[in-house]
Short mmCIF file of C-alpha atoms in Angstrom, two decimals:
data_model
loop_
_atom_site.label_atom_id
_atom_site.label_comp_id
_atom_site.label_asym_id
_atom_site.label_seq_id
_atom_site.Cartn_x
_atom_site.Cartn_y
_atom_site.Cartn_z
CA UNK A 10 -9.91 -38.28 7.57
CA UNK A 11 -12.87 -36.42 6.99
CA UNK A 12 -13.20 -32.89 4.65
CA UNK A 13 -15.31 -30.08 5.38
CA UNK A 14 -16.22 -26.59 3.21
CA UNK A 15 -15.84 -24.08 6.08
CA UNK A 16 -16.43 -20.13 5.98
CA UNK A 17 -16.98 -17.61 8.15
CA UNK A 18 -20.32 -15.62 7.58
CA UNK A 19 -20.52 -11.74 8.60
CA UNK A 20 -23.55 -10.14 9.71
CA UNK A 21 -27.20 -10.76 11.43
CA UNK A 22 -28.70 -14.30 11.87
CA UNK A 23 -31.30 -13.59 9.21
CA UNK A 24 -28.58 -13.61 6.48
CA UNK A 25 -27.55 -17.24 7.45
CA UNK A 26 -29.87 -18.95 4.70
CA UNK A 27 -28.56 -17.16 1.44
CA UNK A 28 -24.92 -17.92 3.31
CA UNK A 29 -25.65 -22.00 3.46
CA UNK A 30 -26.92 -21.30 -0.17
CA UNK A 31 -23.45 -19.42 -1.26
CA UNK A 32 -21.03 -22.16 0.36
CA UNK A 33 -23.56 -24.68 -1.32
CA UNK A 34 -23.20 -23.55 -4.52
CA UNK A 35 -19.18 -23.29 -4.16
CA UNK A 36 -19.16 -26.89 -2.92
CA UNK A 37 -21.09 -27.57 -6.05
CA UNK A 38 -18.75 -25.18 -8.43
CA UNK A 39 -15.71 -27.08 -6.98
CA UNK A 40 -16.85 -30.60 -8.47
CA UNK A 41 -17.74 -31.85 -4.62
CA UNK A 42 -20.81 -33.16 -3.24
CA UNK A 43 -21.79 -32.30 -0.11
CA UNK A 44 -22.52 -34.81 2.73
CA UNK A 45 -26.38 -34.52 4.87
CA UNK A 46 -24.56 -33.26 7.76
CA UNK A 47 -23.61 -29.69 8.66
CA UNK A 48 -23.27 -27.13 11.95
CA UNK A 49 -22.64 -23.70 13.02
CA UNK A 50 -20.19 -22.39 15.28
CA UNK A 51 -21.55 -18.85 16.98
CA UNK A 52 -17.86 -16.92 17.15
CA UNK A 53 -19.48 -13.39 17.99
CA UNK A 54 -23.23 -12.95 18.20
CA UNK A 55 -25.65 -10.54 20.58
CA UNK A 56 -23.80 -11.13 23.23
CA UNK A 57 -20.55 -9.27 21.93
CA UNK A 58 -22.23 -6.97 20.11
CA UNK A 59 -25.53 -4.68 19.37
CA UNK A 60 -24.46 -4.47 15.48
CA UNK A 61 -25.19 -7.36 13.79
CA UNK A 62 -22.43 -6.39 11.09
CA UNK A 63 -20.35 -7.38 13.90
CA UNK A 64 -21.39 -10.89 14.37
CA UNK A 65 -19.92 -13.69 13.02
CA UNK A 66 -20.84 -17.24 12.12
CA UNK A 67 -19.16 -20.36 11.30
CA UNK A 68 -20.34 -22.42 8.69
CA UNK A 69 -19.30 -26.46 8.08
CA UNK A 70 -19.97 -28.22 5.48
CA UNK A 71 -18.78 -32.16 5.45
CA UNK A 72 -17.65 -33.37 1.92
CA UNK A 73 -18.51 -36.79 0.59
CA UNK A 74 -15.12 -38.28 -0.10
CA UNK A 75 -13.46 -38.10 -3.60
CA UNK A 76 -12.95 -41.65 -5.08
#
C-alpha cells in the first residue's frame, strides 16, 4: 500500500509553485520524506469558472515508506 500527502489548492495556476512548496515543507515538518513522483488533478479550472479564486487543484504527493 502506497501513502500520499494530498491537498487541495485554491486559486489561479500561477499560485501552484509556492503550493508544491507549502505541502513540501509539511511533508518535511511531519518527519516524512517525500518520494520523486507527484501529479495534479484539475477539479475546477477556466473552464468552470472566469475567477481564478474559484479554481481548484489537487495536489499528490507519494511518501517514501516508514521503516
Amino acid at each position: 500500500m502506497s501513502t500520499a500527502a494530498r491537498t487541495v489548492y485554491h486559486g489561479g495556476y500561477e499560485g501552484l509553485g509556492a503550493a508544491w512548496r507549502e505541502l513540501d515543507e509539511w511533508v518535511v515538518a511531519e518527519g516524512r520524506m517525500a518520494a520523486p513522483d507527484l501529479w495534479e488533478s484539475y477539479l475546477a479550472g477556466p473552464e468552470s469558472s472566469p475567477d481564478p479564486a474559484n479554481w481548484r487543484t489537487e495536489l499528490n504527493r507519494p511518501l517514501i515508506p516508514e521503516s
